[in-house]
């Protein structure tokens, strides 16, 4: 497995693989890898002859008051995990390589970035689409893999790829959870023991909401109310948002339809966690 820092080197390496007829799978990450990331890598390995994983904590998707500096990093452990899975190449660039001095070109996707995380984290998705667009141009993969843990991000990337004609397929994969239901996240590391216990309320409230819907409760306001009530019982929890939207386009709905997204962002102590569920009705 190669660890590559420069754009030229990764381009040449991929070009060589392509010229011998290999298909290229790509998994963009910010590192500190857990089984959620590795599930994407496993799928990429299954479906492609050559797999590239990028590890890059992208500064432009963090606002100045967020955790860019503190974001957990562990290149040693990450590369051991990826080597074990048979990854061909890690792309781990320096900031100057990605954002040279004077850099001033951005990709923005409008409308579906206005709600949920886009509302609480202004400019976050501009940073995400810009880095992912750049990485797509650098790596030139056939397929790229994203987790539905970041459901809005997955939709935004799919839209960007379609509308800007990036010649690759975007594949979304299910949320990987700890045994008690907490969605895996690099940020779970920030939680102390009590917070870690209370953090399961995100998933618990989603399961409760799913039960309500199964019992034919369709009123969005009523379901939101019950979710909020459950989360607020946890002393460390502070809600950023609880939203119930059309899962296809993130438009607001009043009553549960065929494809519904229930999405949460909740601070547990100082740590902001997100989770979601997509409910499909026949
Ligand atoms: P990140 O390193 O947080 O930027 O995540 C890199 C990729 O891994 C994104 O496509 C995430 O959606 C995905 N991912 C993160 N956590 C999970 C999880 N628990 N289950 C599935 N995919 C995940």
PDB file of C-alpha atoms in Angstrom, residues 1-278:
ATOM      1  CA  UNK A   1       0.000   0.000   0.000  1.00  0.00           C
ATOM      2  CA  UNK A   2       1.340   3.402  -0.984  1.00  0.00           C
ATOM      3  CA  UNK A   3       0.848   6.571   1.058  1.00  0.00           C
ATOM      4  CA  UNK A   4       0.856   9.464  -1.365  1.00  0.00           C
ATOM      5  CA  UNK A   5       1.066  13.169  -0.512  1.00  0.00           C
ATOM      6  CA  UNK A   6       1.174  14.879  -3.897  1.00  0.00           C
ATOM      7  CA  UNK A   7      -1.515  15.313  -6.551  1.00  0.00           C
ATOM      8  CA  UNK A   8       0.921  14.396  -9.320  1.00  0.00           C
ATOM      9  CA  UNK A   9       1.901  11.165  -7.648  1.00  0.00           C
ATOM     10  CA  UNK A  10      -1.663   9.995  -7.003  1.00  0.00           C
ATOM     11  CA  UNK A  11      -2.639  10.900 -10.576  1.00  0.00           C
ATOM     12  CA  UNK A  12       0.237   8.860 -12.000  1.00  0.00           C
ATOM     13  CA  UNK A  13      -0.471   5.941  -9.732  1.00  0.00           C
ATOM     14  CA  UNK A  14      -4.154   5.845 -10.721  1.00  0.00           C
ATOM     15  CA  UNK A  15      -3.305   6.366 -14.404  1.00  0.00           C
ATOM     16  CA  UNK A  16      -1.027   3.329 -14.282  1.00  0.00           C
ATOM     17  CA  UNK A  17      -3.801   1.212 -12.685  1.00  0.00           C
ATOM     18  CA  UNK A  18      -6.322   2.409 -15.286  1.00  0.00           C
ATOM     19  CA  UNK A  19      -3.977   1.668 -18.168  1.00  0.00           C
ATOM     20  CA  UNK A  20      -3.849  -1.947 -17.068  1.00  0.00           C
ATOM     21  CA  UNK A  21      -7.644  -2.022 -17.231  1.00  0.00           C
ATOM     22  CA  UNK A  22      -8.351  -1.701 -13.519  1.00  0.00           C
ATOM     23  CA  UNK A  23     -11.521  -0.075 -12.169  1.00  0.00           C
ATOM     24  CA  UNK A  24     -10.965   2.544  -9.460  1.00  0.00           C
ATOM     25  CA  UNK A  25     -12.940   2.816  -6.212  1.00  0.00           C
ATOM     26  CA  UNK A  26     -12.553   5.864  -3.977  1.00  0.00           C
ATOM     27  CA  UNK A  27     -13.452   6.497  -0.319  1.00  0.00           C
ATOM     28  CA  UNK A  28     -12.963  10.074   0.932  1.00  0.00           C
ATOM     29  CA  UNK A  29     -12.508  10.363   4.734  1.00  0.00           C
ATOM     30  CA  UNK A  30     -11.146  12.668   7.392  1.00  0.00           C
ATOM     31  CA  UNK A  31      -9.373   9.739   9.063  1.00  0.00           C
ATOM     32  CA  UNK A  32      -9.520   8.410  12.631  1.00  0.00           C
ATOM     33  CA  UNK A  33     -11.123   5.434  10.981  1.00  0.00           C
ATOM     34  CA  UNK A  34     -13.768   3.217  12.548  1.00  0.00           C
ATOM     35  CA  UNK A  35     -15.918   0.394  11.226  1.00  0.00           C
ATOM     36  CA  UNK A  36     -18.284   2.912   9.561  1.00  0.00           C
ATOM     37  CA  UNK A  37     -15.438   4.081   7.306  1.00  0.00           C
ATOM     38  CA  UNK A  38     -14.150   0.549   6.875  1.00  0.00           C
ATOM     39  CA  UNK A  39     -17.547  -0.683   5.665  1.00  0.00           C
ATOM     40  CA  UNK A  40     -17.189   1.763   2.755  1.00  0.00           C
ATOM     41  CA  UNK A  41     -13.673   0.530   2.055  1.00  0.00           C
ATOM     42  CA  UNK A  42     -14.821  -3.100   2.125  1.00  0.00           C
ATOM     43  CA  UNK A  43     -17.537  -2.344  -0.412  1.00  0.00           C
ATOM     44  CA  UNK A  44     -15.075  -0.426  -2.581  1.00  0.00           C
ATOM     45  CA  UNK A  45     -12.717  -3.422  -2.485  1.00  0.00           C
ATOM     46  CA  UNK A  46     -15.543  -5.766  -3.438  1.00  0.00           C
ATOM     47  CA  UNK A  47     -16.592  -3.678  -6.431  1.00  0.00           C
ATOM     48  CA  UNK A  48     -13.279  -2.379  -7.820  1.00  0.00           C
ATOM     49  CA  UNK A  49      -9.807  -3.610  -8.805  1.00  0.00           C
ATOM     50  CA  UNK A  50      -7.938  -0.668  -7.260  1.00  0.00           C
ATOM     51  CA  UNK A  51      -8.984   1.276  -4.155  1.00  0.00           C
ATOM     52  CA  UNK A  52      -7.901   4.755  -3.068  1.00  0.00           C
ATOM     53  CA  UNK A  53      -8.793   6.153   0.377  1.00  0.00           C
ATOM     54  CA  UNK A  54      -8.168   9.812   1.108  1.00  0.00           C
ATOM     55  CA  UNK A  55      -7.404  10.949   4.632  1.00  0.00           C
ATOM     56  CA  UNK A  56      -7.653  14.695   4.857  1.00  0.00           C
ATOM     57  CA  UNK A  57      -9.170  16.870   7.582  1.00  0.00           C
ATOM     58  CA  UNK A  58     -10.576  19.575   5.357  1.00  0.00           C
ATOM     59  CA  UNK A  59     -10.317  23.020   6.978  1.00  0.00           C
ATOM     60  CA  UNK A  60     -12.883  24.708   4.703  1.00  0.00           C
ATOM     61  CA  UNK A  61     -15.784  22.653   6.049  1.00  0.00           C
ATOM     62  CA  UNK A  62     -15.188  23.781   9.646  1.00  0.00           C
ATOM     63  CA  UNK A  63     -16.241  27.200  10.878  1.00  0.00           C
ATOM     64  CA  UNK A  64     -13.751  29.118  13.060  1.00  0.00           C
ATOM     65  CA  UNK A  65     -15.536  28.100  16.289  1.00  0.00           C
ATOM     66  CA  UNK A  66     -15.551  24.391  15.431  1.00  0.00           C
ATOM     67  CA  UNK A  67     -13.175  21.531  16.243  1.00  0.00           C
ATOM     68  CA  UNK A  68     -10.797  21.591  13.246  1.00  0.00           C
ATOM     69  CA  UNK A  69      -7.674  21.805  15.441  1.00  0.00           C
ATOM     70  CA  UNK A  70      -8.887  19.183  17.922  1.00  0.00           C
ATOM     71  CA  UNK A  71     -10.343  16.790  15.346  1.00  0.00           C
ATOM     72  CA  UNK A  72      -8.838  13.375  16.187  1.00  0.00           C
ATOM     73  CA  UNK A  73      -6.020  12.171  13.936  1.00  0.00           C
ATOM     74  CA  UNK A  74      -4.134   8.859  13.975  1.00  0.00           C
ATOM     75  CA  UNK A  75      -2.386   8.139  10.707  1.00  0.00           C
ATOM     76  CA  UNK A  76      -0.488   5.136  12.113  1.00  0.00           C
ATOM     77  CA  UNK A  77      -3.586   3.256  13.166  1.00  0.00           C
ATOM     78  CA  UNK A  78      -5.531   4.334  10.043  1.00  0.00           C
ATOM     79  CA  UNK A  79      -2.898   3.067   7.637  1.00  0.00           C
ATOM     80  CA  UNK A  80      -2.631  -0.273   9.505  1.00  0.00           C
ATOM     81  CA  UNK A  81      -6.411  -0.756   9.182  1.00  0.00           C
ATOM     82  CA  UNK A  82      -6.401   0.120   5.477  1.00  0.00           C
ATOM     83  CA  UNK A  83      -3.389  -2.040   4.724  1.00  0.00           C
ATOM     84  CA  UNK A  84      -5.178  -4.988   6.325  1.00  0.00           C
ATOM     85  CA  UNK A  85      -8.170  -4.451   4.030  1.00  0.00           C
ATOM     86  CA  UNK A  86      -5.910  -4.474   0.969  1.00  0.00           C
ATOM     87  CA  UNK A  87      -6.261  -0.804   0.039  1.00  0.00           C
ATOM     88  CA  UNK A  88      -3.880   0.132  -2.783  1.00  0.00           C
ATOM     89  CA  UNK A  89      -3.259   3.742  -1.952  1.00  0.00           C
ATOM     90  CA  UNK A  90      -3.883   6.381   0.724  1.00  0.00           C
ATOM     91  CA  UNK A  91      -3.981   9.968  -0.449  1.00  0.00           C
ATOM     92  CA  UNK A  92      -2.921  12.112   2.507  1.00  0.00           C
ATOM     93  CA  UNK A  93      -2.093  15.589   1.201  1.00  0.00           C
ATOM     94  CA  UNK A  94      -0.826  18.640   3.076  1.00  0.00           C
ATOM     95  CA  UNK A  95      -3.027  21.742   3.159  1.00  0.00           C
ATOM     96  CA  UNK A  96      -0.727  23.669   0.769  1.00  0.00           C
ATOM     97  CA  UNK A  97      -1.190  20.941  -1.814  1.00  0.00           C
ATOM     98  CA  UNK A  98      -4.979  21.257  -1.682  1.00  0.00           C
ATOM     99  CA  UNK A  99      -5.380  24.977  -0.976  1.00  0.00           C
ATOM    100  CA  UNK A 100      -2.310  26.785  -2.339  1.00  0.00           C
ATOM    101  CA  UNK A 101      -1.975  30.443  -1.469  1.00  0.00           C
ATOM    102  CA  UNK A 102      -4.576  32.570  -3.217  1.00  0.00           C
ATOM    103  CA  UNK A 103      -7.015  29.662  -3.614  1.00  0.00           C
ATOM    104  CA  UNK A 104     -10.418  31.150  -4.327  1.00  0.00           C
ATOM    105  CA  UNK A 105     -12.644  28.744  -6.249  1.00  0.00           C
ATOM    106  CA  UNK A 106     -15.582  27.004  -4.585  1.00  0.00           C
ATOM    107  CA  UNK A 107     -18.430  24.691  -5.512  1.00  0.00           C
ATOM    108  CA  UNK A 108     -21.834  25.405  -4.007  1.00  0.00           C
ATOM    109  CA  UNK A 109     -25.003  23.359  -4.222  1.00  0.00           C
ATOM    110  CA  UNK A 110     -28.042  25.497  -3.445  1.00  0.00           C
ATOM    111  CA  UNK A 111     -31.328  24.749  -1.725  1.00  0.00           C
ATOM    112  CA  UNK A 112     -30.792  21.249  -0.296  1.00  0.00           C
ATOM    113  CA  UNK A 113     -27.847  22.678   1.648  1.00  0.00           C
ATOM    114  CA  UNK A 114     -30.089  25.277   3.308  1.00  0.00           C
ATOM    115  CA  UNK A 115     -31.712  22.964   5.864  1.00  0.00           C
ATOM    116  CA  UNK A 116     -30.437  20.590   8.579  1.00  0.00           C
ATOM    117  CA  UNK A 117     -26.640  20.782   9.005  1.00  0.00           C
ATOM    118  CA  UNK A 118     -26.406  23.545   6.381  1.00  0.00           C
ATOM    119  CA  UNK A 119     -28.581  25.735   8.571  1.00  0.00           C
ATOM    120  CA  UNK A 120     -26.576  25.219  11.754  1.00  0.00           C
ATOM    121  CA  UNK A 121     -23.193  25.112  10.012  1.00  0.00           C
ATOM    122  CA  UNK A 122     -23.134  27.919   7.412  1.00  0.00           C
ATOM    123  CA  UNK A 123     -20.526  27.309   4.683  1.00  0.00           C
ATOM    124  CA  UNK A 124     -20.036  23.701   5.828  1.00  0.00           C
ATOM    125  CA  UNK A 125     -21.375  22.203   2.593  1.00  0.00           C
ATOM    126  CA  UNK A 126     -19.501  24.705   0.450  1.00  0.00           C
ATOM    127  CA  UNK A 127     -16.344  23.284   2.044  1.00  0.00           C
ATOM    128  CA  UNK A 128     -17.551  19.713   1.564  1.00  0.00           C
ATOM    129  CA  UNK A 129     -18.527  20.052  -2.097  1.00  0.00           C
ATOM    130  CA  UNK A 130     -15.336  21.934  -2.893  1.00  0.00           C
ATOM    131  CA  UNK A 131     -13.042  19.338  -1.350  1.00  0.00           C
ATOM    132  CA  UNK A 132     -15.009  16.378  -2.702  1.00  0.00           C
ATOM    133  CA  UNK A 133     -15.135  17.957  -6.177  1.00  0.00           C
ATOM    134  CA  UNK A 134     -11.373  18.530  -6.042  1.00  0.00           C
ATOM    135  CA  UNK A 135     -10.740  14.976  -4.839  1.00  0.00           C
ATOM    136  CA  UNK A 136     -12.950  13.578  -7.607  1.00  0.00           C
ATOM    137  CA  UNK A 137     -10.914  15.528 -10.174  1.00  0.00           C
ATOM    138  CA  UNK A 138      -7.645  14.419  -8.615  1.00  0.00           C
ATOM    139  CA  UNK A 139      -8.411  10.718  -8.160  1.00  0.00           C
ATOM    140  CA  UNK A 140     -10.572  10.137 -11.274  1.00  0.00           C
ATOM    141  CA  UNK A 141     -12.337   7.124  -9.775  1.00  0.00           C
ATOM    142  CA  UNK A 142     -15.144   5.117 -11.344  1.00  0.00           C
ATOM    143  CA  UNK A 143     -17.095   4.800  -8.103  1.00  0.00           C
ATOM    144  CA  UNK A 144     -17.056   6.791  -4.849  1.00  0.00           C
ATOM    145  CA  UNK A 145     -18.476   5.568  -1.544  1.00  0.00           C
ATOM    146  CA  UNK A 146     -20.274   7.627   1.109  1.00  0.00           C
ATOM    147  CA  UNK A 147     -22.042   6.762   4.362  1.00  0.00           C
ATOM    148  CA  UNK A 148     -25.694   7.616   4.905  1.00  0.00           C
ATOM    149  CA  UNK A 149     -24.766   8.630   8.437  1.00  0.00           C
ATOM    150  CA  UNK A 150     -24.219  11.993   6.733  1.00  0.00           C
ATOM    151  CA  UNK A 151     -27.439  11.671   4.780  1.00  0.00           C
ATOM    152  CA  UNK A 152     -27.651  15.289   3.657  1.00  0.00           C
ATOM    153  CA  UNK A 153     -24.020  15.190   2.528  1.00  0.00           C
ATOM    154  CA  UNK A 154     -24.768  12.060   0.499  1.00  0.00           C
ATOM    155  CA  UNK A 155     -27.688  13.794  -1.286  1.00  0.00           C
ATOM    156  CA  UNK A 156     -25.647  16.958  -1.854  1.00  0.00           C
ATOM    157  CA  UNK A 157     -22.747  15.012  -3.396  1.00  0.00           C
ATOM    158  CA  UNK A 158     -25.101  13.012  -5.610  1.00  0.00           C
ATOM    159  CA  UNK A 159     -26.671  16.242  -6.848  1.00  0.00           C
ATOM    160  CA  UNK A 160     -23.288  17.864  -7.461  1.00  0.00           C
ATOM    161  CA  UNK A 161     -22.095  14.840  -9.440  1.00  0.00           C
ATOM    162  CA  UNK A 162     -25.233  14.787 -11.553  1.00  0.00           C
ATOM    163  CA  UNK A 163     -25.400  18.506 -12.215  1.00  0.00           C
ATOM    164  CA  UNK A 164     -21.677  19.067 -12.840  1.00  0.00           C
ATOM    165  CA  UNK A 165     -21.364  15.839 -14.861  1.00  0.00           C
ATOM    166  CA  UNK A 166     -18.597  14.233 -12.857  1.00  0.00           C
ATOM    167  CA  UNK A 167     -17.988  10.926 -14.642  1.00  0.00           C
ATOM    168  CA  UNK A 168     -18.386   8.658 -11.630  1.00  0.00           C
ATOM    169  CA  UNK A 169     -21.014   6.780  -9.682  1.00  0.00           C
ATOM    170  CA  UNK A 170     -21.834   7.770  -6.098  1.00  0.00           C
ATOM    171  CA  UNK A 171     -22.753   4.907  -3.811  1.00  0.00           C
ATOM    172  CA  UNK A 172     -24.415   5.399  -0.409  1.00  0.00           C
ATOM    173  CA  UNK A 173     -24.079   2.773   2.301  1.00  0.00           C
ATOM    174  CA  UNK A 174     -25.948   2.180   5.585  1.00  0.00           C
ATOM    175  CA  UNK A 175     -25.028   3.617   8.979  1.00  0.00           C
ATOM    176  CA  UNK A 176     -22.756   1.367  11.042  1.00  0.00           C
ATOM    177  CA  UNK A 177     -23.579   1.411  14.765  1.00  0.00           C
ATOM    178  CA  UNK A 178     -22.014   0.392  18.058  1.00  0.00           C
ATOM    179  CA  UNK A 179     -23.694  -2.557  19.803  1.00  0.00           C
ATOM    180  CA  UNK A 180     -25.881  -0.170  21.851  1.00  0.00           C
ATOM    181  CA  UNK A 181     -27.073   1.636  18.709  1.00  0.00           C
ATOM    182  CA  UNK A 182     -24.883   4.757  18.804  1.00  0.00           C
ATOM    183  CA  UNK A 183     -23.868   5.644  15.245  1.00  0.00           C
ATOM    184  CA  UNK A 184     -20.100   5.279  14.893  1.00  0.00           C
ATOM    185  CA  UNK A 185     -18.329   8.611  14.560  1.00  0.00           C
ATOM    186  CA  UNK A 186     -14.782   9.874  14.986  1.00  0.00           C
ATOM    187  CA  UNK A 187     -16.270  12.485  17.346  1.00  0.00           C
ATOM    188  CA  UNK A 188     -17.557   9.806  19.783  1.00  0.00           C
ATOM    189  CA  UNK A 189     -14.016   9.914  21.150  1.00  0.00           C
ATOM    190  CA  UNK A 190     -14.833  13.278  22.766  1.00  0.00           C
ATOM    191  CA  UNK A 191     -17.552  11.759  24.993  1.00  0.00           C
ATOM    192  CA  UNK A 192     -16.880  10.980  28.641  1.00  0.00           C
ATOM    193  CA  UNK A 193     -18.468   7.909  30.245  1.00  0.00           C
ATOM    194  CA  UNK A 194     -21.720   9.606  31.258  1.00  0.00           C
ATOM    195  CA  UNK A 195     -22.050  11.406  27.920  1.00  0.00           C
ATOM    196  CA  UNK A 196     -21.349   8.185  26.039  1.00  0.00           C
ATOM    197  CA  UNK A 197     -24.270   6.562  27.898  1.00  0.00           C
ATOM    198  CA  UNK A 198     -26.633   9.446  27.200  1.00  0.00           C
ATOM    199  CA  UNK A 199     -25.570   9.633  23.535  1.00  0.00           C
ATOM    200  CA  UNK A 200     -27.623   6.510  22.767  1.00  0.00           C
ATOM    201  CA  UNK A 201     -30.718   8.736  23.021  1.00  0.00           C
ATOM    202  CA  UNK A 202     -30.243   9.796  19.382  1.00  0.00           C
ATOM    203  CA  UNK A 203     -30.768   6.281  18.115  1.00  0.00           C
ATOM    204  CA  UNK A 204     -33.342   5.428  20.800  1.00  0.00           C
ATOM    205  CA  UNK A 205     -35.498   8.371  19.778  1.00  0.00           C
ATOM    206  CA  UNK A 206     -35.283   7.398  16.104  1.00  0.00           C
ATOM    207  CA  UNK A 207     -36.392   3.838  16.907  1.00  0.00           C
ATOM    208  CA  UNK A 208     -39.242   5.209  19.011  1.00  0.00           C
ATOM    209  CA  UNK A 209     -40.308   7.436  16.086  1.00  0.00           C
ATOM    210  CA  UNK A 210     -40.197   4.470  13.718  1.00  0.00           C
ATOM    211  CA  UNK A 211     -42.491   2.568  16.117  1.00  0.00           C
ATOM    212  CA  UNK A 212     -44.949   5.479  16.161  1.00  0.00           C
ATOM    213  CA  UNK A 213     -45.052   5.461  12.364  1.00  0.00           C
ATOM    214  CA  UNK A 214     -45.542   1.687  12.321  1.00  0.00           C
ATOM    215  CA  UNK A 215     -48.505   2.301  14.624  1.00  0.00           C
ATOM    216  CA  UNK A 216     -49.929   4.581  11.972  1.00  0.00           C
ATOM    217  CA  UNK A 217     -49.071   7.917  13.552  1.00  0.00           C
ATOM    218  CA  UNK A 218     -48.354  10.162  10.576  1.00  0.00           C
ATOM    219  CA  UNK A 219     -48.473  13.654  12.053  1.00  0.00           C
ATOM    220  CA  UNK A 220     -44.970  15.100  11.733  1.00  0.00           C
ATOM    221  CA  UNK A 221     -45.416  17.655  14.545  1.00  0.00           C
ATOM    222  CA  UNK A 222     -46.591  14.965  16.977  1.00  0.00           C
ATOM    223  CA  UNK A 223     -43.620  12.684  16.140  1.00  0.00           C
ATOM    224  CA  UNK A 224     -41.155  15.582  16.454  1.00  0.00           C
ATOM    225  CA  UNK A 225     -42.670  16.479  19.817  1.00  0.00           C
ATOM    226  CA  UNK A 226     -42.178  12.949  21.163  1.00  0.00           C
ATOM    227  CA  UNK A 227     -38.577  12.810  19.900  1.00  0.00           C
ATOM    228  CA  UNK A 228     -37.772  16.151  21.536  1.00  0.00           C
ATOM    229  CA  UNK A 229     -39.383  15.053  24.778  1.00  0.00           C
ATOM    230  CA  UNK A 230     -37.292  11.869  24.890  1.00  0.00           C
ATOM    231  CA  UNK A 231     -34.019  13.654  24.098  1.00  0.00           C
ATOM    232  CA  UNK A 232     -34.645  16.398  26.642  1.00  0.00           C
ATOM    233  CA  UNK A 233     -34.856  13.796  29.417  1.00  0.00           C
ATOM    234  CA  UNK A 234     -31.067  13.386  29.111  1.00  0.00           C
ATOM    235  CA  UNK A 235     -29.302  15.960  31.255  1.00  0.00           C
ATOM    236  CA  UNK A 236     -26.309  16.412  28.888  1.00  0.00           C
ATOM    237  CA  UNK A 237     -28.355  16.686  25.708  1.00  0.00           C
ATOM    238  CA  UNK A 238     -29.068  19.930  23.907  1.00  0.00           C
ATOM    239  CA  UNK A 239     -30.952  19.746  20.627  1.00  0.00           C
ATOM    240  CA  UNK A 240     -29.554  21.500  17.560  1.00  0.00           C
ATOM    241  CA  UNK A 241     -32.323  20.220  15.280  1.00  0.00           C
ATOM    242  CA  UNK A 242     -34.956  17.512  14.980  1.00  0.00           C
ATOM    243  CA  UNK A 243     -36.355  17.457  11.449  1.00  0.00           C
ATOM    244  CA  UNK A 244     -38.712  15.222   9.531  1.00  0.00           C
ATOM    245  CA  UNK A 245     -38.434  15.788   5.777  1.00  0.00           C
ATOM    246  CA  UNK A 246     -38.980  14.162   2.405  1.00  0.00           C
ATOM    247  CA  UNK A 247     -35.945  11.855   2.130  1.00  0.00           C
ATOM    248  CA  UNK A 248     -35.618  12.395  -1.622  1.00  0.00           C
ATOM    249  CA  UNK A 249     -35.219  16.170  -1.676  1.00  0.00           C
ATOM    250  CA  UNK A 250     -35.246  17.376   1.964  1.00  0.00           C
ATOM    251  CA  UNK A 251     -38.457  19.312   1.405  1.00  0.00           C
ATOM    252  CA  UNK A 252     -40.725  19.934   4.388  1.00  0.00           C
ATOM    253  CA  UNK A 253     -43.718  17.630   4.908  1.00  0.00           C
ATOM    254  CA  UNK A 254     -46.690  17.708   7.252  1.00  0.00           C
ATOM    255  CA  UNK A 255     -47.511  14.060   7.225  1.00  0.00           C
ATOM    256  CA  UNK A 256     -45.331  10.950   6.835  1.00  0.00           C
ATOM    257  CA  UNK A 257     -45.059   9.999   3.155  1.00  0.00           C
ATOM    258  CA  UNK A 258     -43.481   7.164   1.181  1.00  0.00           C
ATOM    259  CA  UNK A 259     -39.880   8.228   1.828  1.00  0.00           C
ATOM    260  CA  UNK A 260     -39.284  10.051   5.068  1.00  0.00           C
ATOM    261  CA  UNK A 261     -36.054  11.201   6.635  1.00  0.00           C
ATOM    262  CA  UNK A 262     -35.914  11.792  10.364  1.00  0.00           C
ATOM    263  CA  UNK A 263     -32.668  13.609  11.088  1.00  0.00           C
ATOM    264  CA  UNK A 264     -31.191  14.753  14.380  1.00  0.00           C
ATOM    265  CA  UNK A 265     -28.296  16.870  15.528  1.00  0.00           C
ATOM    266  CA  UNK A 266     -27.809  16.920  19.275  1.00  0.00           C
ATOM    267  CA  UNK A 267     -25.057  18.259  21.474  1.00  0.00           C
ATOM    268  CA  UNK A 268     -24.103  15.761  24.164  1.00  0.00           C
ATOM    269  CA  UNK A 269     -22.053  17.979  26.433  1.00  0.00           C
ATOM    270  CA  UNK A 270     -19.850  19.869  23.980  1.00  0.00           C
ATOM    271  CA  UNK A 271     -19.935  17.206  21.285  1.00  0.00           C
ATOM    272  CA  UNK A 272     -22.317  17.646  18.376  1.00  0.00           C
ATOM    273  CA  UNK A 273     -23.617  14.288  17.137  1.00  0.00           C
ATOM    274  CA  UNK A 274     -25.855  13.538  14.162  1.00  0.00           C
ATOM    275  CA  UNK A 275     -28.011  10.535  13.342  1.00  0.00           C
ATOM    276  CA  UNK A 276     -30.916   9.719  11.068  1.00  0.00           C
ATOM    277  CA  UNK A 277     -33.300   7.095   9.823  1.00  0.00           C
ATOM    278  CA  UNK A 278     -35.038   6.790   6.469  1.00  0.00           C
TER     279      UNK A 278
END
